CSV table of C-alpha atoms in Angstrom, one decimal:
chain,number,residue,atom,x,y,z
S,1,UNK,CA,80.2,209.3,179.9
S,2,UNK,CA,80.4,210.1,183.7
S,3,UNK,CA,77.2,210.5,185.5
S,4,UNK,CA,77.2,214.0,187.2
S,5,UNK,CA,74.9,213.1,189.9
S,6,UNK,CA,77.0,210.3,191.0
S,7,UNK,CA,79.9,212.7,191.0
S,8,UNK,CA,78.3,215.1,193.5
S,9,UNK,CA,77.8,212.4,196.0
S,10,UNK,CA,81.4,211.4,195.9
S,11,UNK,CA,82.2,213.8,198.8
S,12,UNK,CA,81.8,212.3,202.2
S,13,UNK,CA,78.8,213.3,204.1
S,14,UNK,CA,76.7,214.3,201.1
S,15,UNK,CA,74.5,211.3,201.0
S,16,UNK,CA,73.8,211.6,204.6
S,17,UNK,CA,72.6,215.2,204.8
S,18,UNK,CA,70.8,214.8,201.5
S,19,UNK,CA,68.8,212.0,202.8
S,20,UNK,CA,68.1,213.7,206.1
S,21,UNK,CA,67.0,216.8,204.4
S,22,UNK,CA,64.5,215.0,202.2
S,23,UNK,CA,62.8,213.6,205.4
S,24,UNK,CA,62.9,217.0,207.1
S,25,UNK,CA,61.4,219.0,204.2
S,26,UNK,CA,58.3,216.6,203.9
S,27,UNK,CA,56.5,218.4,206.8
S,28,UNK,CA,56.0,221.7,205.0
S,29,UNK,CA,53.6,220.3,202.2
S,30,UNK,CA,52.3,217.6,204.6
S,31,UNK,CA,51.4,220.2,207.1
S,32,UNK,CA,49.4,222.6,204.7
S,33,UNK,CA,47.3,219.8,203.2
S,34,UNK,CA,47.3,217.9,206.5
S,35,UNK,CA,45.7,220.8,208.3
S,36,UNK,CA,42.9,221.0,205.7
S,37,UNK,CA,42.3,217.2,205.9
S,38,UNK,CA,42.3,217.2,209.8
S,39,UNK,CA,40.1,220.2,210.3
S,40,UNK,CA,37.5,219.4,207.5
S,41,UNK,CA,36.9,216.2,209.4
S,42,UNK,CA,37.0,217.3,213.0
S,43,UNK,CA,35.1,220.6,212.5
S,44,UNK,CA,33.1,219.7,209.4
S,45,UNK,CA,33.9,223.3,207.8
S,46,UNK,CA,36.3,224.0,205.0
S,47,UNK,CA,36.5,227.8,205.8
S,48,UNK,CA,38.3,227.1,209.2
S,49,UNK,CA,40.3,224.3,207.6
S,50,UNK,CA,41.5,226.5,204.7
S,51,UNK,CA,42.0,229.6,207.0
S,52,UNK,CA,44.2,227.8,209.5
S,53,UNK,CA,46.3,226.2,206.8
S,54,UNK,CA,46.7,229.6,205.1
S,55,UNK,CA,47.7,231.1,208.4
S,56,UNK,CA,50.4,228.5,208.8
S,57,UNK,CA,51.7,229.0,205.4
S,58,UNK,CA,51.9,232.8,205.5
S,59,UNK,CA,53.4,232.7,209.0
S,60,UNK,CA,56.1,230.4,207.7
S,61,UNK,CA,56.6,232.6,204.6
S,62,UNK,CA,57.4,235.6,206.8
S,63,UNK,CA,59.1,234.0,209.8
S,64,UNK,CA,61.3,231.4,207.9
S,65,UNK,CA,63.6,234.2,206.4
S,66,UNK,CA,64.3,235.5,209.9
S,67,UNK,CA,65.1,232.0,211.2
S,68,UNK,CA,67.5,231.6,208.2
S,69,UNK,CA,69.1,234.9,209.0
S,70,UNK,CA,69.7,233.6,212.5
S,71,UNK,CA,71.1,230.4,211.1
S,72,UNK,CA,73.6,232.5,209.0
S,73,UNK,CA,74.7,234.3,212.2
S,74,UNK,CA,74.8,231.5,214.6
S,75,UNK,CA,75.1,228.2,212.5
S,76,UNK,CA,72.6,225.5,211.4
S,77,UNK,CA,72.8,223.3,214.6
S,78,UNK,CA,72.4,226.3,217.0
S,79,UNK,CA,69.3,227.4,215.4
S,80,UNK,CA,67.7,224.2,214.2
S,81,UNK,CA,67.4,222.5,217.5
S,82,UNK,CA,65.3,225.2,219.3
S,83,UNK,CA,63.3,226.1,216.3
S,84,UNK,CA,62.4,222.5,215.6
S,85,UNK,CA,61.4,221.8,219.1
S,86,UNK,CA,59.0,224.8,219.0
S,87,UNK,CA,57.5,223.7,215.6
S,88,UNK,CA,57.0,220.1,216.6
S,89,UNK,CA,55.4,221.2,219.8
S,90,UNK,CA,53.0,223.6,218.1
S,91,UNK,CA,52.1,220.8,215.5
S,92,UNK,CA,51.3,218.4,218.4
S,93,UNK,CA,49.2,221.2,220.1
S,94,UNK,CA,47.4,221.8,216.9
S,95,UNK,CA,46.4,218.1,216.6
S,96,UNK,CA,45.4,218.2,220.2
S,97,UNK,CA,43.3,221.3,219.8
S,98,UNK,CA,41.4,219.8,216.8
S,99,UNK,CA,40.7,216.4,218.8
S,100,UNK,CA,39.6,218.1,222.0
S,101,UNK,CA,37.6,220.8,220.0
S,102,UNK,CA,39.5,223.7,221.8
S,103,UNK,CA,38.3,227.3,220.9
S,104,UNK,CA,39.1,228.2,217.2
S,105,UNK,CA,41.4,231.0,218.0
S,106,UNK,CA,43.8,228.4,219.6
S,107,UNK,CA,44.1,226.8,216.2
S,108,UNK,CA,45.3,230.1,214.7
S,109,UNK,CA,47.8,230.7,217.6
S,110,UNK,CA,49.3,227.3,217.2
S,111,UNK,CA,49.4,227.6,213.4
S,112,UNK,CA,51.5,231.0,213.7
S,113,UNK,CA,53.8,229.4,216.2
S,114,UNK,CA,54.3,226.4,213.9
S,115,UNK,CA,55.5,228.8,211.3
S,116,UNK,CA,59.0,228.9,212.8
S,117,UNK,CA,59.4,225.6,210.9
S,118,UNK,CA,63.0,226.0,209.3
S,119,UNK,CA,63.4,226.3,205.5
S,120,UNK,CA,65.2,222.9,204.9
S,121,UNK,CA,65.1,223.6,201.1
S,122,UNK,CA,67.6,226.5,201.8
S,123,UNK,CA,69.6,224.8,204.5
S,124,UNK,CA,70.4,221.8,202.3
S,125,UNK,CA,71.4,224.2,199.4
S,126,UNK,CA,73.7,226.1,201.8
S,127,UNK,CA,75.5,222.8,202.4
S,128,UNK,CA,76.0,222.1,198.8
S,129,UNK,CA,77.4,225.6,198.3
S,130,UNK,CA,79.8,225.1,201.0
S,131,UNK,CA,81.1,222.1,199.4
S,132,UNK,CA,81.0,223.1,195.7
S,133,UNK,CA,81.2,226.9,195.7
S,134,UNK,CA,82.4,228.3,192.4
S,135,UNK,CA,82.4,224.8,190.9
S,136,UNK,CA,80.3,223.2,188.1
S,137,UNK,CA,79.2,220.5,190.6
S,138,UNK,CA,76.9,223.2,192.2
S,139,UNK,CA,74.7,223.5,189.3
S,140,UNK,CA,74.1,219.8,189.3
S,141,UNK,CA,73.6,219.8,193.0
S,142,UNK,CA,70.9,222.6,192.8
S,143,UNK,CA,69.2,220.7,190.0
S,144,UNK,CA,69.2,217.6,192.1
S,145,UNK,CA,67.5,219.6,195.0
S,146,UNK,CA,64.9,221.1,192.6
S,147,UNK,CA,63.9,217.5,191.6
S,148,UNK,CA,63.8,216.5,195.2
S,149,UNK,CA,61.5,219.6,195.9
S,150,UNK,CA,59.2,218.1,193.2
S,151,UNK,CA,59.2,214.6,194.8
S,152,UNK,CA,58.4,216.3,198.3
S,153,UNK,CA,55.5,218.2,196.9
S,154,UNK,CA,54.2,215.0,195.4
S,155,UNK,CA,54.6,212.8,198.3
S,156,UNK,CA,53.9,215.2,201.1
S,157,UNK,CA,50.2,215.8,200.2
S,158,UNK,CA,49.8,212.2,199.6
S,159,UNK,CA,51.1,211.3,203.1
S,160,UNK,CA,49.1,214.2,204.6
S,161,UNK,CA,45.8,213.3,203.3
S,162,UNK,CA,46.2,209.6,203.2
S,163,UNK,CA,47.1,209.2,206.8
S,164,UNK,CA,44.3,211.5,207.9
S,165,UNK,CA,41.8,209.7,205.9
S,166,UNK,CA,42.8,206.1,206.5
S,167,UNK,CA,43.8,206.3,210.2
S,168,UNK,CA,42.4,209.3,212.0
S,169,UNK,CA,42.1,213.0,211.2
S,170,UNK,CA,45.0,214.2,213.3
S,171,UNK,CA,47.4,211.5,211.8
S,172,UNK,CA,48.7,213.6,209.0
S,173,UNK,CA,49.6,216.6,211.3
S,174,UNK,CA,51.2,214.2,213.9
S,175,UNK,CA,53.2,212.3,211.2
S,176,UNK,CA,54.5,215.8,209.8
S,177,UNK,CA,55.8,216.5,213.3
S,178,UNK,CA,57.5,213.1,213.6
S,179,UNK,CA,59.2,213.7,210.2
S,180,UNK,CA,60.3,217.0,211.2
S,181,UNK,CA,61.8,215.8,214.4
S,182,UNK,CA,63.5,212.8,213.0
S,183,UNK,CA,64.7,214.4,209.7
S,184,UNK,CA,66.2,217.6,211.5
S,185,UNK,CA,68.0,215.4,214.1
S,186,UNK,CA,69.5,213.4,211.4
S,187,UNK,CA,70.5,216.5,209.6
S,188,UNK,CA,72.0,218.3,212.6
S,189,UNK,CA,74.0,215.1,213.3
S,190,UNK,CA,75.8,215.6,210.0
S,191,UNK,CA,78.4,218.0,211.4
S,192,UNK,CA,81.2,217.6,208.9
S,193,UNK,CA,79.2,219.2,206.1
S,194,UNK,CA,77.7,222.0,208.2
S,195,UNK,CA,78.7,225.4,206.7
S,196,UNK,CA,81.0,227.4,208.9
S,197,UNK,CA,79.8,230.7,210.4
S,198,UNK,CA,81.8,233.5,209.1
S,199,UNK,CA,83.5,235.3,212.1
S,200,UNK,CA,84.3,238.5,210.0
S,201,UNK,CA,80.6,239.0,209.0
S,202,UNK,CA,79.2,242.5,209.8
S,203,UNK,CA,76.3,241.6,212.0
S,204,UNK,CA,74.4,244.7,211.3
S,205,UNK,CA,74.8,244.5,207.6
S,206,UNK,CA,71.1,244.2,207.1
S,207,UNK,CA,68.8,241.8,205.3
S,208,UNK,CA,69.8,240.5,201.8
S,209,UNK,CA,66.7,242.2,200.5
S,210,UNK,CA,68.7,245.5,200.7
S,211,UNK,CA,70.2,244.2,197.6
S,212,UNK,CA,68.2,245.4,194.5
S,213,UNK,CA,69.0,242.2,192.5
S,214,UNK,CA,67.4,240.2,195.2
S,215,UNK,CA,64.0,241.9,194.5
S,216,UNK,CA,64.1,241.0,191.0
S,217,UNK,CA,64.9,237.3,191.6
S,218,UNK,CA,62.2,237.0,194.3
S,219,UNK,CA,59.7,238.8,192.0
S,220,UNK,CA,60.4,236.1,189.4
S,221,UNK,CA,59.9,233.4,191.8
S,222,UNK,CA,56.6,235.0,193.0
S,223,UNK,CA,55.4,235.0,189.4
S,224,UNK,CA,56.3,231.3,189.2
S,225,UNK,CA,54.5,230.7,192.5
S,226,UNK,CA,51.3,232.3,191.0
S,227,UNK,CA,51.6,229.8,188.2
S,228,UNK,CA,51.7,226.9,190.7
S,229,UNK,CA,48.7,228.2,192.8
S,230,UNK,CA,46.7,228.8,189.7
S,231,UNK,CA,47.3,225.3,188.3
S,232,UNK,CA,46.3,223.5,191.4
S,233,UNK,CA,42.8,225.3,191.8
S,234,UNK,CA,42.0,225.6,188.0
S,235,UNK,CA,42.9,222.1,187.0
S,236,UNK,CA,40.7,220.8,189.7
S,237,UNK,CA,37.8,223.2,188.7
S,238,UNK,CA,38.3,222.3,185.0
S,239,UNK,CA,38.3,218.7,185.6
S,240,UNK,CA,35.2,219.0,187.6
S,241,UNK,CA,33.5,221.1,184.9
S,242,UNK,CA,34.3,218.2,182.4
S,243,UNK,CA,32.7,215.7,184.8
S,244,UNK,CA,35.8,214.0,185.8
S,245,UNK,CA,37.1,215.7,189.0
S,246,UNK,CA,39.3,212.6,189.8
S,247,UNK,CA,41.2,213.3,186.6
S,248,UNK,CA,42.9,216.3,188.3
S,249,UNK,CA,45.3,214.1,190.2
S,250,UNK,CA,46.9,212.8,187.0
S,251,UNK,CA,46.9,216.1,185.3
S,252,UNK,CA,48.8,217.7,188.4
S,253,UNK,CA,51.1,214.6,188.3
S,254,UNK,CA,51.9,215.5,184.7
S,255,UNK,CA,52.8,218.9,185.9
S,256,UNK,CA,55.2,217.8,188.4
S,257,UNK,CA,56.6,215.0,186.0
S,258,UNK,CA,57.5,217.7,183.5
S,259,UNK,CA,59.5,219.6,186.0
S,260,UNK,CA,61.1,216.4,187.4
S,261,UNK,CA,62.2,215.1,184.0
S,262,UNK,CA,63.6,218.5,182.7
S,263,UNK,CA,65.2,219.1,186.1
S,264,UNK,CA,67.3,215.9,185.8
S,265,UNK,CA,68.3,216.7,182.1
S,266,UNK,CA,69.2,220.3,183.1
S,267,UNK,CA,71.4,219.2,186.0
S,268,UNK,CA,73.5,217.0,183.7
S,269,UNK,CA,74.3,219.9,181.3
S,270,UNK,CA,77.4,222.2,181.8
S,271,UNK,CA,76.1,225.5,180.5
S,272,UNK,CA,78.4,228.3,179.4
S,273,UNK,CA,75.7,230.9,179.0
S,274,UNK,CA,75.6,233.6,181.7
S,275,UNK,CA,73.2,232.9,184.5
S,276,UNK,CA,71.0,236.3,184.0
S,277,UNK,CA,70.7,235.4,180.2
S,278,UNK,CA,69.5,231.8,181.1
S,279,UNK,CA,67.0,233.2,183.5
S,280,UNK,CA,65.6,235.5,181.1
S,281,UNK,CA,65.1,232.7,178.6
S,282,UNK,CA,63.7,230.3,181.2
S,283,UNK,CA,61.1,232.9,182.3
S,284,UNK,CA,60.3,233.5,178.7
S,285,UNK,CA,59.6,229.9,178.1
S,286,UNK,CA,57.6,229.6,181.4
S,287,UNK,CA,55.4,232.5,180.3
S,288,UNK,CA,54.8,231.3,176.8
S,289,UNK,CA,53.8,227.7,178.0
S,290,UNK,CA,50.9,229.3,180.2
S,291,UNK,CA,49.4,231.0,177.1
S,292,UNK,CA,47.6,227.9,175.8
S,293,UNK,CA,46.0,227.1,179.1
S,294,UNK,CA,42.8,229.3,178.9
S,295,UNK,CA,42.0,227.8,175.5
S,296,UNK,CA,42.2,224.0,176.0
S,297,UNK,CA,38.8,222.3,175.5
S,298,UNK,CA,39.6,218.7,176.9
S,299,UNK,CA,41.3,216.9,179.6
S,300,UNK,CA,44.0,215.3,177.3
S,301,UNK,CA,45.0,218.6,175.9
S,302,UNK,CA,45.1,220.2,179.3
S,303,UNK,CA,47.5,217.3,180.5
S,304,UNK,CA,49.9,218.0,177.5
S,305,UNK,CA,49.8,221.7,178.1
S,306,UNK,CA,50.3,221.3,181.9
S,307,UNK,CA,53.3,218.9,181.2
S,308,UNK,CA,55.0,221.5,179.1
S,309,UNK,CA,54.4,224.2,181.7
S,310,UNK,CA,55.8,222.1,184.2
S,311,UNK,CA,58.9,221.4,182.1
S,312,UNK,CA,59.6,225.1,182.3
S,313,UNK,CA,59.7,225.1,186.0
S,314,UNK,CA,62.9,223.5,186.9
S,315,UNK,CA,65.2,225.5,184.7
S,316,UNK,CA,63.8,228.7,186.3
S,317,UNK,CA,64.4,227.6,189.8
S,318,UNK,CA,67.8,226.0,189.2
S,319,UNK,CA,69.1,229.2,187.4
S,320,UNK,CA,67.4,231.4,190.0
S,321,UNK,CA,69.0,229.6,192.8
S,322,UNK,CA,72.4,229.8,191.2
S,323,UNK,CA,72.0,233.5,190.6
S,324,UNK,CA,71.2,234.0,194.3
S,325,UNK,CA,74.4,232.3,195.2
S,326,UNK,CA,76.3,234.9,193.1
S,327,UNK,CA,74.2,237.9,194.5
S,328,UNK,CA,74.1,237.6,198.2
S,329,UNK,CA,77.4,237.5,200.5
S,330,UNK,CA,78.4,233.9,201.2
S,331,UNK,CA,77.4,234.4,204.9
S,332,UNK,CA,73.9,235.2,204.0
S,333,UNK,CA,73.1,232.4,201.4
S,334,UNK,CA,70.5,230.6,203.6
S,335,UNK,CA,68.5,233.8,204.1
S,336,UNK,CA,68.7,234.6,200.4
S,337,UNK,CA,67.4,231.3,199.4
S,338,UNK,CA,64.7,231.4,201.9
S,339,UNK,CA,63.4,234.7,200.6
S,340,UNK,CA,63.3,233.2,197.1
S,341,UNK,CA,61.0,230.4,198.6
S,342,UNK,CA,59.1,233.0,200.3
S,343,UNK,CA,58.5,234.6,197.0
S,344,UNK,CA,57.0,231.4,195.7
S,345,UNK,CA,54.8,231.0,198.8
S,346,UNK,CA,53.3,234.4,198.5
S,347,UNK,CA,52.9,234.0,194.6
S,348,UNK,CA,51.2,230.6,195.3
S,349,UNK,CA,48.7,232.2,197.9
S,350,UNK,CA,47.8,235.1,195.5
S,351,UNK,CA,47.5,232.8,192.4
S,352,UNK,CA,45.3,230.4,194.1
S,353,UNK,CA,43.1,233.0,195.7
S,354,UNK,CA,42.8,235.1,192.4
S,355,UNK,CA,42.2,232.0,190.4
S,356,UNK,CA,39.4,230.8,192.7
S,357,UNK,CA,37.7,234.2,192.5
S,358,UNK,CA,38.1,234.2,188.7
S,359,UNK,CA,36.7,230.7,188.3
S,360,UNK,CA,33.6,231.6,190.5
S,361,UNK,CA,33.0,234.8,188.4
S,362,UNK,CA,33.8,233.7,185.0
S,363,UNK,CA,34.2,229.9,184.8
S,364,UNK,CA,36.9,227.2,185.1
S,365,UNK,CA,38.8,227.9,182.0
S,366,UNK,CA,39.2,231.7,182.8
S,367,UNK,CA,41.0,230.8,185.9
S,368,UNK,CA,44.1,230.0,184.0
S,369,UNK,CA,44.5,233.6,182.9
S,370,UNK,CA,46.0,234.1,186.4
S,371,UNK,CA,48.7,231.8,185.4
S,372,UNK,CA,49.3,233.8,182.2
S,373,UNK,CA,49.6,236.8,184.3
S,374,UNK,CA,52.0,235.1,186.7
S,375,UNK,CA,54.1,234.2,183.7
S,376,UNK,CA,54.1,237.7,182.4
S,377,UNK,CA,55.2,239.1,185.7
S,378,UNK,CA,58.2,236.8,185.9
S,379,UNK,CA,59.2,237.5,182.3
S,380,UNK,CA,58.7,241.3,182.5
S,381,UNK,CA,60.7,241.4,185.8
S,382,UNK,CA,63.6,239.6,184.3
S,383,UNK,CA,63.5,242.1,181.2
S,384,UNK,CA,63.5,245.1,183.7
S,385,UNK,CA,66.2,243.6,185.9
S,386,UNK,CA,68.4,242.1,183.2
S,387,UNK,CA,70.8,244.9,183.2
S,388,UNK,CA,71.4,244.9,186.9
S,389,UNK,CA,71.6,241.2,187.2
S,390,UNK,CA,74.1,240.8,184.3
S,391,UNK,CA,76.2,243.8,185.4
S,392,UNK,CA,80.0,243.1,185.6
S,393,UNK,CA,80.0,245.2,188.8
S,394,UNK,CA,77.4,243.4,190.8
S,395,UNK,CA,76.3,244.2,194.3
S,396,UNK,CA,78.9,244.6,197.0
S,397,UNK,CA,78.9,241.9,199.8
S,398,UNK,CA,79.0,242.8,203.5
S,399,UNK,CA,82.7,242.0,203.3
S,400,UNK,CA,83.2,244.4,200.7
S,401,UNK,CA,84.0,241.9,197.8
S,402,UNK,CA,82.3,242.6,194.4
S,403,UNK,CA,80.0,239.9,193.2
S,404,UNK,CA,79.2,239.0,189.6
S,405,UNK,CA,75.9,237.3,189.1
S,406,UNK,CA,76.3,237.1,185.4
S,407,UNK,CA,79.2,234.5,185.6
């Protein structure tokens, strides 16, 4: 039986840009946690650490789609070089500001500027789409990237915290800048696989968010992001309440492991079911797996429940990304995928904040109700939007071609 993952790397250049993209997207999770690790040590206050980290995350969530739209207009190389230079300079400035104890407002300014960091998760998927558009290999490629996302979000925080604690406070943020510079340089150097800019694209066609189906998909991703954010906060709080705070690390690892394993399996299967129907089923499973969370009574039970919840993540993301590829015009794919990731970021921020408030007010176990709400949002959104997403006469691309997201 042929290995589908081996097959997608038979095309020249695929190994090169995939490896470069892995390095270039490590900085996003490294920076968010690295800022907390750095500023909590240099300033001794968690409020400033959390606030600056949140400022960077939100700035990136809102700026990255505009950067990706610029990429779709001008090309990856033309945009990645200047934006990466700005982002790297801002990260170095953040480290310098923390080390020299510059005024706190400078930290927020540099955090906003660093938010121009490009969405490498979208850029690498755009390259796969350029190579395997309308071919079954694209499903496997998206599955592979979802698995790599999990690896990045496991390794990134480990590097960010580990370097800051073991070397010096600014080490995590500086390493993030170095990874971003090196990874992007290697990625840009892969010219043969760079998507071509469509010369016939209508420049004033507007954002992909003018397409109603995109709102449904982005909202589904926001609901999934709320589950992520809730899990990170509530698992730590529950483990601490049980007297074993350190257990949170292996419980969260089980969450990532569930998504990792199922993502690999999903990528090896060639589905015949329409994408919209698969996303309804995936969002239903994701919602159902959150229901036991508020009722678990010990760490082992929580580990099992969290593993099952993680297993529902990859199918949702893989299918959702494939659906976006059918919804948006080909010339705006990078922007479309970036908006989906923005939805995850906003959902994550909302979920973690609401979970924290709920835990403080009602206890650790009740924080998981926010995850239940996130799952409900994702599933109900798909029920409401199913007719539009599965319609044979899908939204119309900028060039006038009808798209069929259901196929």
